[in-house]
GROMACS .gro file of C-alpha atoms in nm:
model
  504
    1MET     CA    1  12.294   8.238  12.210
    2LEU     CA    2  12.081   8.037  11.967
    3ASN     CA    3  12.221   7.943  11.630
    4PHE     CA    4  11.928   8.006  11.396
    5TYR     CA    5  11.928   7.868  11.045
    6THR     CA    6  11.700   7.878  10.742
    7ILE     CA    7  11.594   7.591  10.521
    8THR     CA    8  11.503   7.690  10.165
    9ILE     CA    9  11.307   7.445   9.953
   10THR     CA   10  11.357   7.456   9.577
   11LYS     CA   11  11.069   7.494   9.333
   12LYS     CA   12  11.123   7.133   9.219
   13GLN     CA   13  11.107   7.005   9.578
   14ARG     CA   14  10.801   7.218   9.652
   15ASN     CA   15  10.611   7.086   9.349
   16SER     CA   16  10.703   6.726   9.427
   17ASN     CA   17  10.586   6.764   9.785
   18ASN     CA   18  10.245   6.900   9.681
   19ILE     CA   19  10.233   7.212   9.897
   20LYS     CA   20   9.878   7.330   9.961
   21GLY     CA   21   9.655   7.486  10.223
   22ASP     CA   22   9.363   7.338  10.418
   23GLY     CA   23   9.521   6.994  10.452
   24GLU     CA   24   9.831   6.811  10.566
   25MET     CA   25  10.167   6.968  10.486
   26LYS     CA   26  10.515   6.850  10.564
   27LEU     CA   27  10.667   7.047  10.850
   28LEU     CA   28  10.982   7.126  10.652
   29GLU     CA   29  10.772   7.279  10.375
   30LEU     CA   30  10.588   7.489  10.629
   31LEU     CA   31  10.920   7.616  10.765
   32ASN     CA   32  11.047   7.721  10.423
   33GLY     CA   33  11.220   8.060  10.468
   34VAL     CA   34  11.199   8.047  10.849
   35LYS     CA   35  11.499   8.088  11.080
   36TYR     CA   36  11.463   7.842  11.365
   37GLU     CA   37  11.629   7.598  11.603
   38VAL     CA   38  11.493   7.256  11.693
   39GLU     CA   39  11.468   7.221  12.070
   40GLY     CA   40  11.329   6.870  12.062
   41GLY     CA   41  11.146   6.615  11.847
   42SER     CA   42  11.158   6.546  11.476
   43LEU     CA   43  11.107   6.764  11.169
   44LYS     CA   44  10.996   6.464  10.967
   45ARG     CA   45  10.627   6.493  11.028
   46GLU     CA   46  10.313   6.635  10.875
   47ILE     CA   47  10.099   6.919  11.009
   48ASN     CA   48   9.722   6.942  10.972
   49ASN     CA   49   9.668   7.308  11.059
   50ILE     CA   50   9.848   7.606  11.209
   51GLN     CA   51   9.687   7.762  11.515
   52TYR     CA   52   9.778   8.045  11.751
   53ASP     CA   53   9.460   8.005  11.959
   54SER     CA   54   9.495   7.696  12.179
   55ARG     CA   55   9.115   7.657  12.193
   56LYS     CA   56   9.109   7.570  11.822
   57ILE     CA   57   9.373   7.295  11.839
   58LEU     CA   58   9.289   6.956  11.690
   59GLU     CA   59   9.496   6.638  11.664
   60GLY     CA   60   9.811   6.688  11.457
   61ASP     CA   61   9.809   7.069  11.458
   62MET     CA   62  10.095   7.314  11.510
   63PHE     CA   63  10.059   7.571  11.790
   64VAL     CA   64  10.239   7.906  11.754
   65CYS     CA   65  10.294   8.084  12.086
   66LEU     CA   66  10.223   8.453  12.019
   67LYS     CA   67  10.280   8.724  12.274
   68GLY     CA   68   9.970   8.943  12.298
   69PHE     CA   69   9.899   9.258  12.494
   70GLU     CA   70   9.695   9.074  12.755
   71VAL     CA   71   9.768   8.705  12.691
   72ASP     CA   72  10.096   8.523  12.627
   73GLY     CA   73  10.052   8.215  12.411
   74HIS     CA   74  10.349   8.047  12.579
   75GLU     CA   75  10.129   7.995  12.883
   76TYR     CA   76   9.897   7.775  12.676
   77ALA     CA   77  10.154   7.546  12.519
   78GLN     CA   78  10.066   7.255  12.749
   79LYS     CA   79   9.695   7.302  12.684
   80ALA     CA   80   9.767   7.288  12.310
   81VAL     CA   81   9.960   6.962  12.354
   82ASP     CA   82   9.678   6.817  12.565
   83LEU     CA   83   9.435   6.895  12.280
   84GLY     CA   84   9.653   6.721  12.021
   85ALA     CA   85   9.919   6.967  11.902
   86LYS     CA   86  10.232   6.786  11.784
   87VAL     CA   87  10.449   7.090  11.712
   88ILE     CA   88  10.505   7.393  11.936
   89VAL     CA   89  10.663   7.705  11.785
   90CYS     CA   90  10.785   7.947  12.051
   91GLU     CA   91  11.009   8.246  12.120
   92ASP     CA   92  11.066   8.163  12.488
   93ASP     CA   93  11.146   7.833  12.653
   94VAL     CA   94  10.844   7.611  12.719
   95GLU     CA   95  10.812   7.286  12.909
   96VAL     CA   96  10.545   7.049  12.787
   97LYS     CA   97  10.458   6.691  12.872
   98GLY     CA   98  10.355   6.468  12.587
   99ASN     CA   99  10.467   6.198  12.348
  100ASP     CA  100  10.661   6.281  12.033
  101ILE     CA  101  10.631   6.662  12.055
  102THR     CA  102  10.846   6.879  11.829
  103ILE     CA  103  10.953   7.211  11.980
  104ILE     CA  104  11.083   7.479  11.744
  105LYS     CA  105  11.248   7.794  11.877
  106ILE     CA  106  11.218   8.111  11.669
  107LYS     CA  107  11.249   8.488  11.696
  108GLU     CA  108  10.978   8.742  11.603
  109GLY     CA  109  10.682   8.508  11.630
  110ARG     CA  110  10.437   8.722  11.435
  111LYS     CA  111  10.668   8.743  11.134
  112ILE     CA  112  10.723   8.369  11.147
  113LEU     CA  113  10.347   8.308  11.166
  114ALA     CA  114  10.303   8.526  10.855
  115ILE     CA  115  10.573   8.333  10.665
  116MET     CA  116  10.431   7.994  10.759
  117ALA     CA  117  10.075   8.104  10.680
  118ALA     CA  118  10.184   8.215  10.332
  119ASN     CA  119  10.364   7.879  10.285
  120TYR     CA  120  10.059   7.687  10.403
  121TYR     CA  121   9.821   7.861  10.161
  122GLY     CA  122  10.060   7.860   9.865
  123HIS     CA  123  10.152   8.233   9.862
  124PRO     CA  124   9.817   8.359   9.729
  125THR     CA  125   9.929   8.725   9.706
  126LYS     CA  126  10.157   8.623   9.420
  127LYS     CA  127   9.841   8.528   9.231
  128LEU     CA  128   9.652   8.851   9.308
  129LYS     CA  129   9.711   9.215   9.222
  130LEU     CA  130   9.707   9.357   9.573
  131ILE     CA  131   9.629   9.727   9.633
  132GLY     CA  132   9.683   9.852   9.989
  133VAL     CA  133   9.547  10.176  10.135
  134THR     CA  134   9.685  10.330  10.453
  135GLY     CA  135   9.630  10.658  10.636
  136THR     CA  136   9.434  10.791  10.932
  137ASN     CA  137   9.118  10.873  10.736
  138GLY     CA  138   8.982  10.767  10.400
  139LYS     CA  139   9.095  10.403  10.389
  140THR     CA  140   8.747  10.251  10.381
  141THR     CA  141   8.606  10.494  10.126
  142THR     CA  142   8.909  10.451   9.899
  143VAL     CA  143   8.885  10.070   9.890
  144TYR     CA  144   8.515  10.087   9.807
  145ILE     CA  145   8.594  10.330   9.523
  146LEU     CA  146   8.861  10.089   9.397
  147LYS     CA  147   8.621   9.795   9.418
  148SER     CA  148   8.344   9.978   9.232
  149ILE     CA  149   8.573  10.084   8.946
  150LEU     CA  150   8.744   9.746   8.907
  151GLU     CA  151   8.408   9.571   8.897
  152LYS     CA  152   8.297   9.807   8.621
  153ALA     CA  153   8.614   9.709   8.437
  154GLY     CA  154   8.496   9.347   8.451
  155PHE     CA  155   8.716   9.208   8.729
  156LYS     CA  156   8.613   8.992   9.022
  157ILE     CA  157   8.737   9.166   9.335
  158GLY     CA  158   8.835   9.070   9.686
  159LEU     CA  159   8.813   9.335   9.959
  160VAL     CA  160   8.962   9.343  10.307
  161GLY     CA  161   8.839   9.622  10.531
  162THR     CA  162   8.680   9.766  10.841
  163ILE     CA  163   8.316   9.720  10.743
  164ALA     CA  164   8.339   9.370  10.597
  165ASN     CA  165   8.552   9.148  10.378
  166TYR     CA  166   8.429   9.051  10.032
  167ILE     CA  167   8.507   8.769   9.793
  168GLY     CA  168   8.333   8.894   9.482
  169GLU     CA  169   7.974   8.957   9.594
  170GLU     CA  170   8.004   8.728   9.897
  171LYS     CA  171   8.025   8.925  10.222
  172VAL     CA  172   8.255   8.783  10.489
  173LYS     CA  173   8.238   8.915  10.845
  174SER     CA  174   8.529   9.139  10.949
  175GLU     CA  175   8.653   9.118  11.308
  176ARG     CA  176   8.918   9.390  11.265
  177THR     CA  177   9.042   9.620  10.989
  178THR     CA  178   9.319   9.377  10.893
  179PRO     CA  179   9.294   9.013  11.012
  180GLU     CA  180   9.582   8.827  11.176
  181SER     CA  181   9.822   8.688  10.914
  182LEU     CA  182   9.686   8.332  10.935
  183GLU     CA  183   9.327   8.439  10.865
  184LEU     CA  184   9.445   8.693  10.609
  185GLN     CA  185   9.635   8.436  10.402
  186LYS     CA  186   9.332   8.205  10.418
  187LEU     CA  187   9.116   8.492  10.292
  188PHE     CA  188   9.358   8.562  10.006
  189SER     CA  189   9.359   8.193   9.920
  190ASP     CA  190   8.978   8.184   9.909
  191MET     CA  191   8.983   8.488   9.679
  192VAL     CA  192   9.220   8.314   9.440
  193SER     CA  193   9.007   7.997   9.444
  194ALA     CA  194   8.698   8.208   9.367
  195GLY     CA  195   8.865   8.363   9.064
  196CYS     CA  196   8.946   8.709   9.203
  197GLU     CA  197   9.215   8.892   9.009
  198TYR     CA  198   9.247   9.192   9.238
  199CYS     CA  199   9.229   9.245   9.613
  200VAL     CA  200   9.184   9.595   9.756
  201MET     CA  201   9.251   9.628  10.125
  202GLU     CA  202   9.271   9.871  10.412
  203VAL     CA  203   9.611   9.835  10.576
  204SER     CA  204   9.600   9.961  10.933
  205SER     CA  205   9.901  10.081  11.131
  206HIS     CA  206   9.834   9.800  11.379
  207SER     CA  207   9.855   9.536  11.106
  208LEU     CA  208  10.182   9.679  10.977
  209GLU     CA  209  10.338   9.708  11.322
  210LEU     CA  210  10.218   9.362  11.426
  211ASP     CA  211  10.337   9.199  11.100
  212ARG     CA  212   9.993   9.080  10.992
  213VAL     CA  213  10.078   9.175  10.633
  214TYR     CA  214  10.443   9.072  10.654
  215GLY     CA  215  10.545   8.904  10.330
  216CYS     CA  216  10.245   9.030  10.133
  217GLU     CA  217  10.337   9.158   9.787
  218PHE     CA  218  10.154   9.483   9.702
  219GLU     CA  219  10.127   9.615   9.348
  220THR     CA  220  10.047   9.961   9.480
  221GLY     CA  221  10.024  10.130   9.818
  222ILE     CA  222   9.811  10.444   9.863
  223PHE     CA  223   9.883  10.707  10.130
  224THR     CA  224   9.571  10.913  10.216
  225ASN     CA  225   9.675  11.132  10.510
  226LEU     CA  226   9.815  11.123  10.861
  227THR     CA  227   9.657  11.286  11.166
  228ARG     CA  228   9.646  11.202  11.535
  229ASP     CA  229   9.510  10.854  11.610
  230HIS     CA  230   9.606  10.528  11.779
  231LEU     CA  231   9.878  10.686  11.994
  232ASP     CA  232   9.758  10.471  12.284
  233PHE     CA  233   9.916  10.187  12.085
  234HIS     CA  234  10.205  10.352  11.899
  235LYS     CA  235  10.304  10.587  12.187
  236SER     CA  236  10.452  10.853  11.956
  237PHE     CA  237  10.365  11.011  11.623
  238ASP     CA  238  10.698  10.899  11.476
  239ASN     CA  239  10.616  10.538  11.564
  240TYR     CA  240  10.274  10.583  11.404
  241TYR     CA  241  10.430  10.725  11.088
  242ASN     CA  242  10.697  10.454  11.070
  243ALA     CA  243  10.432  10.184  11.097
  244LYS     CA  244  10.233  10.337  10.811
  245PHE     CA  245  10.543  10.376  10.595
  246LYS     CA  246  10.608  10.000  10.603
  247LEU     CA  247  10.338   9.963  10.338
  248PHE     CA  248  10.547  10.159  10.089
  249MET     CA  249  10.853   9.947  10.159
  250ARG     CA  250  10.643   9.650  10.042
  251SER     CA  251  10.471   9.811   9.741
  252LYS     CA  252  10.602   9.827   9.386
  253THR     CA  253  10.434  10.167   9.340
  254ALA     CA  254  10.371  10.436   9.603
  255ILE     CA  255  10.066  10.661   9.549
  256ILE     CA  256  10.101  10.971   9.771
  257ASN     CA  257   9.873  11.260   9.869
  258ILE     CA  258  10.120  11.551   9.872
  259ASP     CA  259   9.862  11.801   9.999
  260ASP     CA  260   9.877  11.624  10.335
  261ASN     CA  261  10.130  11.756  10.589
  262TYR     CA  262  10.306  11.419  10.595
  263GLY     CA  263  10.280  11.354  10.223
  264TYR     CA  264  10.619  11.504  10.141
  265ARG     CA  265  10.780  11.302  10.417
  266VAL     CA  266  10.638  10.985  10.262
  267LEU     CA  267  10.752  11.110   9.921
  268ASN     CA  268  11.109  11.181  10.034
  269ASP     CA  269  11.137  10.854  10.225
  270ALA     CA  270  10.999  10.656   9.930
  271LYS     CA  271  11.260  10.815   9.702
  272GLN     CA  272  11.529  10.651   9.913
  273ILE     CA  273  11.404  10.305   9.812
  274GLU     CA  274  11.580  10.187   9.499
  275GLY     CA  275  11.350  10.106   9.209
  276LYS     CA  276  11.038  10.248   9.375
  277LYS     CA  277  10.783  10.394   9.134
  278ILE     CA  278  10.622  10.705   9.285
  279ILE     CA  279  10.299  10.877   9.178
  280THR     CA  280  10.159  11.186   9.349
  281TYR     CA  281   9.808  11.333   9.371
  282SER     CA  282   9.668  11.658   9.505
  283ILE     CA  283   9.427  11.948   9.477
  284ASN     CA  284   9.651  12.236   9.588
  285ASN     CA  285  10.004  12.137   9.488
  286GLU     CA  286  10.147  12.036   9.152
  287SER     CA  287  10.130  11.659   9.114
  288ASP     CA  288  10.087  11.373   8.868
  289PHE     CA  289   9.711  11.359   8.926
  290ARG     CA  290   9.570  11.697   9.028
  291ALA     CA  291   9.198  11.778   9.058
  292THR     CA  292   9.088  12.107   8.902
  293ASP     CA  293   8.758  12.277   8.810
  294ILE     CA  294   8.603  12.140   9.129
  295GLN     CA  295   8.228  12.166   9.185
  296LEU     CA  296   8.097  12.052   9.524
  297LYS     CA  297   7.729  11.970   9.526
  298LYS     CA  298   7.493  11.839   9.790
  299SER     CA  299   7.501  11.478   9.683
  300ASP     CA  300   7.810  11.449   9.464
  301ILE     CA  301   8.130  11.609   9.334
  302HIS     CA  302   8.254  11.711   8.989
  303PHE     CA  303   8.618  11.770   8.896
  304VAL     CA  304   8.873  11.735   8.619
  305VAL     CA  305   9.193  11.527   8.633
  306ASN     CA  306   9.452  11.558   8.357
  307GLY     CA  307   9.188  11.673   8.110
  308THR     CA  308   8.922  11.413   8.195
  309GLU     CA  309   8.597  11.507   8.372
  310PHE     CA  310   8.479  11.289   8.659
  311ASN     CA  311   8.161  11.285   8.865
  312SER     CA  312   8.154  11.097   9.196
  313ALA     CA  313   7.851  10.998   9.400
  314LEU     CA  314   8.040  11.086   9.720
  315PRO     CA  315   8.004  11.446   9.845
  316GLY     CA  316   8.271  11.664  10.006
  317LYS     CA  317   8.616  11.792   9.923
  318TYR     CA  318   8.781  11.522  10.135
  319ASN     CA  319   8.625  11.261   9.906
  320ILE     CA  320   8.803  11.416   9.609
  321TYR     CA  321   9.128  11.312   9.779
  322ASN     CA  322   8.997  10.958   9.832
  323THR     CA  323   8.891  10.946   9.467
  324LEU     CA  324   9.224  11.085   9.341
  325GLY     CA  325   9.419  10.815   9.524
  326ALA     CA  326   9.205  10.548   9.361
  327ILE     CA  327   9.232  10.708   9.016
  328ALA     CA  328   9.612  10.733   9.039
  329ALA     CA  329   9.645  10.371   9.150
  330LEU     CA  330   9.417  10.232   8.881
  331LYS     CA  331   9.565  10.441   8.600
  332SER     CA  332   9.906  10.302   8.697
  333LEU     CA  333   9.757   9.955   8.650
  334GLY     CA  334   9.615  10.035   8.308
  335ILE     CA  335   9.245  10.080   8.393
  336LYS     CA  336   9.068  10.298   8.135
  337ASN     CA  337   8.899  10.631   8.215
  338GLU     CA  338   8.559  10.503   8.099
  339PHE     CA  339   8.554  10.237   8.372
  340ILE     CA  340   8.679  10.486   8.631
  341ALA     CA  341   8.399  10.727   8.540
  342GLU     CA  342   8.133  10.453   8.557
  343GLY     CA  343   8.260  10.319   8.888
  344LEU     CA  344   8.268  10.661   9.054
  345LYS     CA  345   7.903  10.723   8.978
  346LYS     CA  346   7.797  10.400   9.154
  347VAL     CA  347   8.008  10.407   9.473
  348VAL     CA  348   7.825  10.334   9.799
  349VAL     CA  349   8.017  10.324  10.129
  350PRO     CA  350   7.814  10.200  10.430
  351GLY     CA  351   7.837  10.432  10.729
  352ARG     CA  352   8.030  10.703  10.545
  353CYS     CA  353   7.814  11.014  10.497
  354GLU     CA  354   7.520  10.775  10.475
  355ARG     CA  355   7.181  10.945  10.436
  356ILE     CA  356   6.908  10.760  10.624
  357GLY     CA  357   6.637  11.026  10.664
  358HIS     CA  358   6.493  11.011  10.313
  359LYS     CA  359   6.256  10.722  10.394
  360TYR     CA  360   6.072  10.920  10.663
  361ASP     CA  361   5.827  11.206  10.627
  362ILE     CA  362   6.055  11.461  10.793
  363PRO     CA  363   6.170  11.809  10.683
  364TYR     CA  364   6.533  11.758  10.788
  365GLU     CA  365   6.830  11.536  10.694
  366ILE     CA  366   6.980  11.252  10.902
  367ILE     CA  367   7.338  11.142  10.832
  368ILE     CA  368   7.543  10.858  10.982
  369ASP     CA  369   7.922  10.875  10.958
  370PHE     CA  370   8.216  10.687  11.107
  371ALA     CA  371   8.423  11.004  11.176
  372HIS     CA  372   8.596  10.949  11.511
  373THR     CA  373   8.912  11.158  11.484
  374PRO     CA  374   8.930  11.540  11.497
  375ASP     CA  375   9.028  11.556  11.130
  376GLY     CA  376   8.756  11.312  11.026
  377LEU     CA  377   8.492  11.501  11.225
  378LYS     CA  378   8.609  11.830  11.074
  379ASN     CA  379   8.578  11.689  10.722
  380ILE     CA  380   8.225  11.558  10.756
  381LEU     CA  381   8.095  11.864  10.945
  382GLU     CA  382   8.245  12.112  10.700
  383THR     CA  383   8.097  11.916  10.409
  384LEU     CA  384   7.749  11.907  10.564
  385LYS     CA  385   7.766  12.268  10.684
  386GLU     CA  386   7.805  12.387  10.327
  387PHE     CA  387   7.468  12.236  10.232
  388THR     CA  388   7.276  12.297  10.557
  389THR     CA  389   7.005  12.559  10.509
  390ASN     CA  390   6.924  12.590  10.880
  391ARG     CA  391   7.118  12.425  11.166
  392LEU     CA  392   7.380  12.150  11.179
  393ILE     CA  393   7.332  11.928  11.485
  394ALA     CA  394   7.619  11.691  11.565
  395VAL     CA  395   7.583  11.391  11.798
  396TYR     CA  396   7.917  11.232  11.887
  397GLY     CA  397   8.153  11.112  12.158
  398CYS     CA  398   8.493  10.943  12.182
  399GLY     CA  399   8.603  10.584  12.241
  400GLY     CA  400   8.734  10.467  12.575
  401ASP     CA  401   9.069  10.296  12.642
  402ARG     CA  402   9.221  10.493  12.356
  403ASP     CA  403   9.432  10.806  12.302
  404LYS     CA  404   9.288  11.066  12.542
  405VAL     CA  405   9.456  11.372  12.394
  406LYS     CA  406   9.220  11.389  12.096
  407ARG     CA  407   8.911  11.414  12.319
  408ALA     CA  408   8.935  11.788  12.387
  409GLU     CA  409   9.016  11.848  12.019
  410LEU     CA  410   8.699  11.660  11.921
  411GLY     CA  411   8.507  11.891  12.154
  412ARG     CA  412   8.661  12.202  11.999
  413VAL     CA  413   8.612  12.092  11.636
  414GLY     CA  414   8.251  11.983  11.681
  415SER     CA  415   8.139  12.293  11.871
  416GLU     CA  416   8.312  12.534  11.633
  417ILE     CA  417   8.158  12.394  11.315
  418ALA     CA  418   7.819  12.257  11.426
  419ASP     CA  419   7.544  12.488  11.546
  420LEU     CA  420   7.471  12.241  11.827
  421ALA     CA  421   7.698  11.966  11.958
  422ILE     CA  422   7.539  11.689  12.164
  423ILE     CA  423   7.824  11.512  12.341
  424THR     CA  424   7.749  11.151  12.431
  425SER     CA  425   7.897  10.800  12.453
  426ASP     CA  426   8.074  10.622  12.169
  427ASN     CA  427   8.237  10.291  12.270
  428PRO     CA  428   8.333  10.368  12.632
  429ARG     CA  429   8.482  10.022  12.682
  430ASN     CA  430   8.620  10.001  13.037
  431GLU     CA  431   8.610  10.373  13.110
  432ASP     CA  432   8.341  10.578  13.283
  433PRO     CA  433   8.140  10.736  12.996
  434MET     CA  434   8.087  11.061  13.186
  435LEU     CA  435   8.460  11.105  13.245
  436ILE     CA  436   8.518  11.073  12.870
  437ILE     CA  437   8.244  11.328  12.804
  438LYS     CA  438   8.399  11.570  13.053
  439GLU     CA  439   8.735  11.541  12.877
  440ILE     CA  440   8.566  11.619  12.543
  441ILE     CA  441   8.395  11.923  12.696
  442LEU     CA  442   8.732  12.060  12.815
  443GLY     CA  443   8.801  12.156  12.453
  444ILE     CA  444   8.474  12.345  12.405
  445LYS     CA  445   8.496  12.724  12.436
  446LYS     CA  446   8.138  12.801  12.333
  447THR     CA  447   7.800  12.735  12.495
  448ASN     CA  448   7.637  12.554  12.202
  449TYR     CA  449   7.657  12.205  12.348
  450LEU     CA  450   7.466  11.957  12.559
  451ALA     CA  451   7.599  11.646  12.733
  452ILE     CA  452   7.391  11.327  12.753
  453GLU     CA  453   7.561  11.004  12.852
  454ASN     CA  454   7.306  10.764  12.700
  455ARG     CA  455   7.356  10.768  12.322
  456VAL     CA  456   6.998  10.659  12.248
  457GLU     CA  457   6.865  10.950  12.454
  458ALA     CA  458   7.109  11.184  12.281
  459ILE     CA  459   6.977  11.075  11.940
  460LYS     CA  460   6.617  11.112  12.060
  461LEU     CA  461   6.689  11.467  12.173
  462ALA     CA  462   6.859  11.560  11.847
  463LEU     CA  463   6.565  11.433  11.642
  464SER     CA  464   6.309  11.600  11.866
  465MET     CA  465   6.490  11.933  11.829
  466ALA     CA  466   6.540  11.909  11.453
  467GLU     CA  467   6.351  12.161  11.240
  468GLU     CA  468   6.298  12.218  10.870
  469GLY     CA  469   6.632  12.260  10.691
  470ASP     CA  470   6.838  12.109  10.972
  471VAL     CA  471   7.093  11.834  10.928
  472VAL     CA  472   7.144  11.586  11.214
  473VAL     CA  473   7.470  11.394  11.192
  474MET     CA  474   7.556  11.103  11.421
  475ALA     CA  475   7.933  11.060  11.408
  476GLY     CA  476   8.166  10.791  11.538
  477LYS     CA  477   7.967  10.470  11.490
  478GLY     CA  478   7.906  10.462  11.115
  479HIS     CA  479   7.877  10.102  10.996
  480GLU     CA  480   7.904   9.958  11.348
  481ASN     CA  481   7.599   9.772  11.480
  482TYR     CA  482   7.727   9.737  11.836
  483GLN     CA  483   7.851   9.937  12.132
  484ILE     CA  484   8.137   9.829  12.357
  485THR     CA  485   8.080   9.902  12.728
  486ASN     CA  486   8.229   9.778  13.053
  487GLU     CA  487   7.957   9.512  13.050
  488GLY     CA  488   8.065   9.381  12.710
  489VAL     CA  489   7.938   9.422  12.355
  490ILE     CA  490   7.572   9.516  12.312
  491ASP     CA  491   7.356   9.548  11.998
  492PHE     CA  492   7.354   9.909  11.883
  493ASP     CA  493   7.262   9.996  11.525
  494GLU     CA  494   7.187  10.366  11.480
  495ARG     CA  495   6.971  10.296  11.175
  496GLU     CA  496   6.743  10.076  11.387
  497ILE     CA  497   6.743  10.327  11.672
  498VAL     CA  498   6.640  10.612  11.441
  499ASP     CA  499   6.374  10.389  11.287
  500GLN     CA  500   6.227  10.304  11.627
  501ILE     CA  501   6.223  10.670  11.733
  502LEU     CA  502   6.065  10.807  11.414
  503ARG     CA  503   5.813  10.528  11.359
  504LYS     CA  504   5.675  10.592  11.709
   0.00000   0.00000   0.00000
């Protein structure tokens, strides 16, 4: 049994020791708030950088041994030492050969990494107003709505999300929806240095379960909805829900969609947290922010909230929910209606109901959307169906190495709403694309479908079949400009593919 202990550094000590990121920091300062045991070596030393990837180690760095799904960082401790690491932080015992190496034993490595990363970068979330959005669908759209409105209100905004990260107008490449805690704290720090006052971010269930946002202080957390997704990772729906709910344990204010089946569960659980401020939004049920007098048009939506009229550039009923969540959050932070109204009219979300056919001389519409869950596909198809004067043609598939149960449901939803469903590849990863397609087809009870493994050929067919008044929607890829196959990642941008097909 290890006897873990915590060292807490006072504000006076912290100021005198000049804590900062991107430079040397005393090891004891880095361990502030961490429970640990010293297995060997001295704590009286300075650290250049924290790393959890041994390939990035430089002289004087600390290496944190994280346990991944495929790789265990403990196996690379010696490599890290060989490259110059002077401190090894580990959950399990490690044996390393080297001079003057400090070994620190901890529990829950990902939480510890998050704590040390926040220490290293000077706790940047305390200097930002952080708004987190979680849910199965709507996260990306909601953060772009928030960004647009806050910019209209005159603030410089940071954004963390699926499509990209932003520091003001500067676009920063996004590797995953929520970065690992070390990269995330660096990103927050850069936002603070650039003068950002707010950060709006998608908070995925993975990031919550894997403690990437552990220790982050959220002003508000927004719950959009909860439907089947990521059960390959979470294993059960309860686990999925519990991961999502962690956001509201870390938010001062919980903003909840109570029209969603799980909204009342979030509401009731949030009420159990002492001092939690709770705000609800809806279309159907009574709530704090309820949309009424709704008008759905082809290219936008009109509705009234608590006596104020709003007009959003985003079409579809499901986007009213995304907009309501943003309105509720920003009103709780004191943002005026005039800025909300201006921001809503200017929202653009790449790969979400994105119209790309207008630049070609064609008599039909082409839409790209990221919908990749049954609920997401249902939302976009129902929205487009309402404005389709002839046929709705849907091109979509399902990702490989992920939850297989939703495949048949995707088949059923697409074939029931679209006039023609062309089932094809998405990101097959390590699976046989045709086996995935066959599992999608198992859910189809009608005959209005075709199956084409090659996604380029599927798009070609859809465009060749399209007639005046048709709408062709390519779902599942959205903003992505790649495809993941068993041969690796290949370039695959549907905008470029459509351009090549139509220009020929």
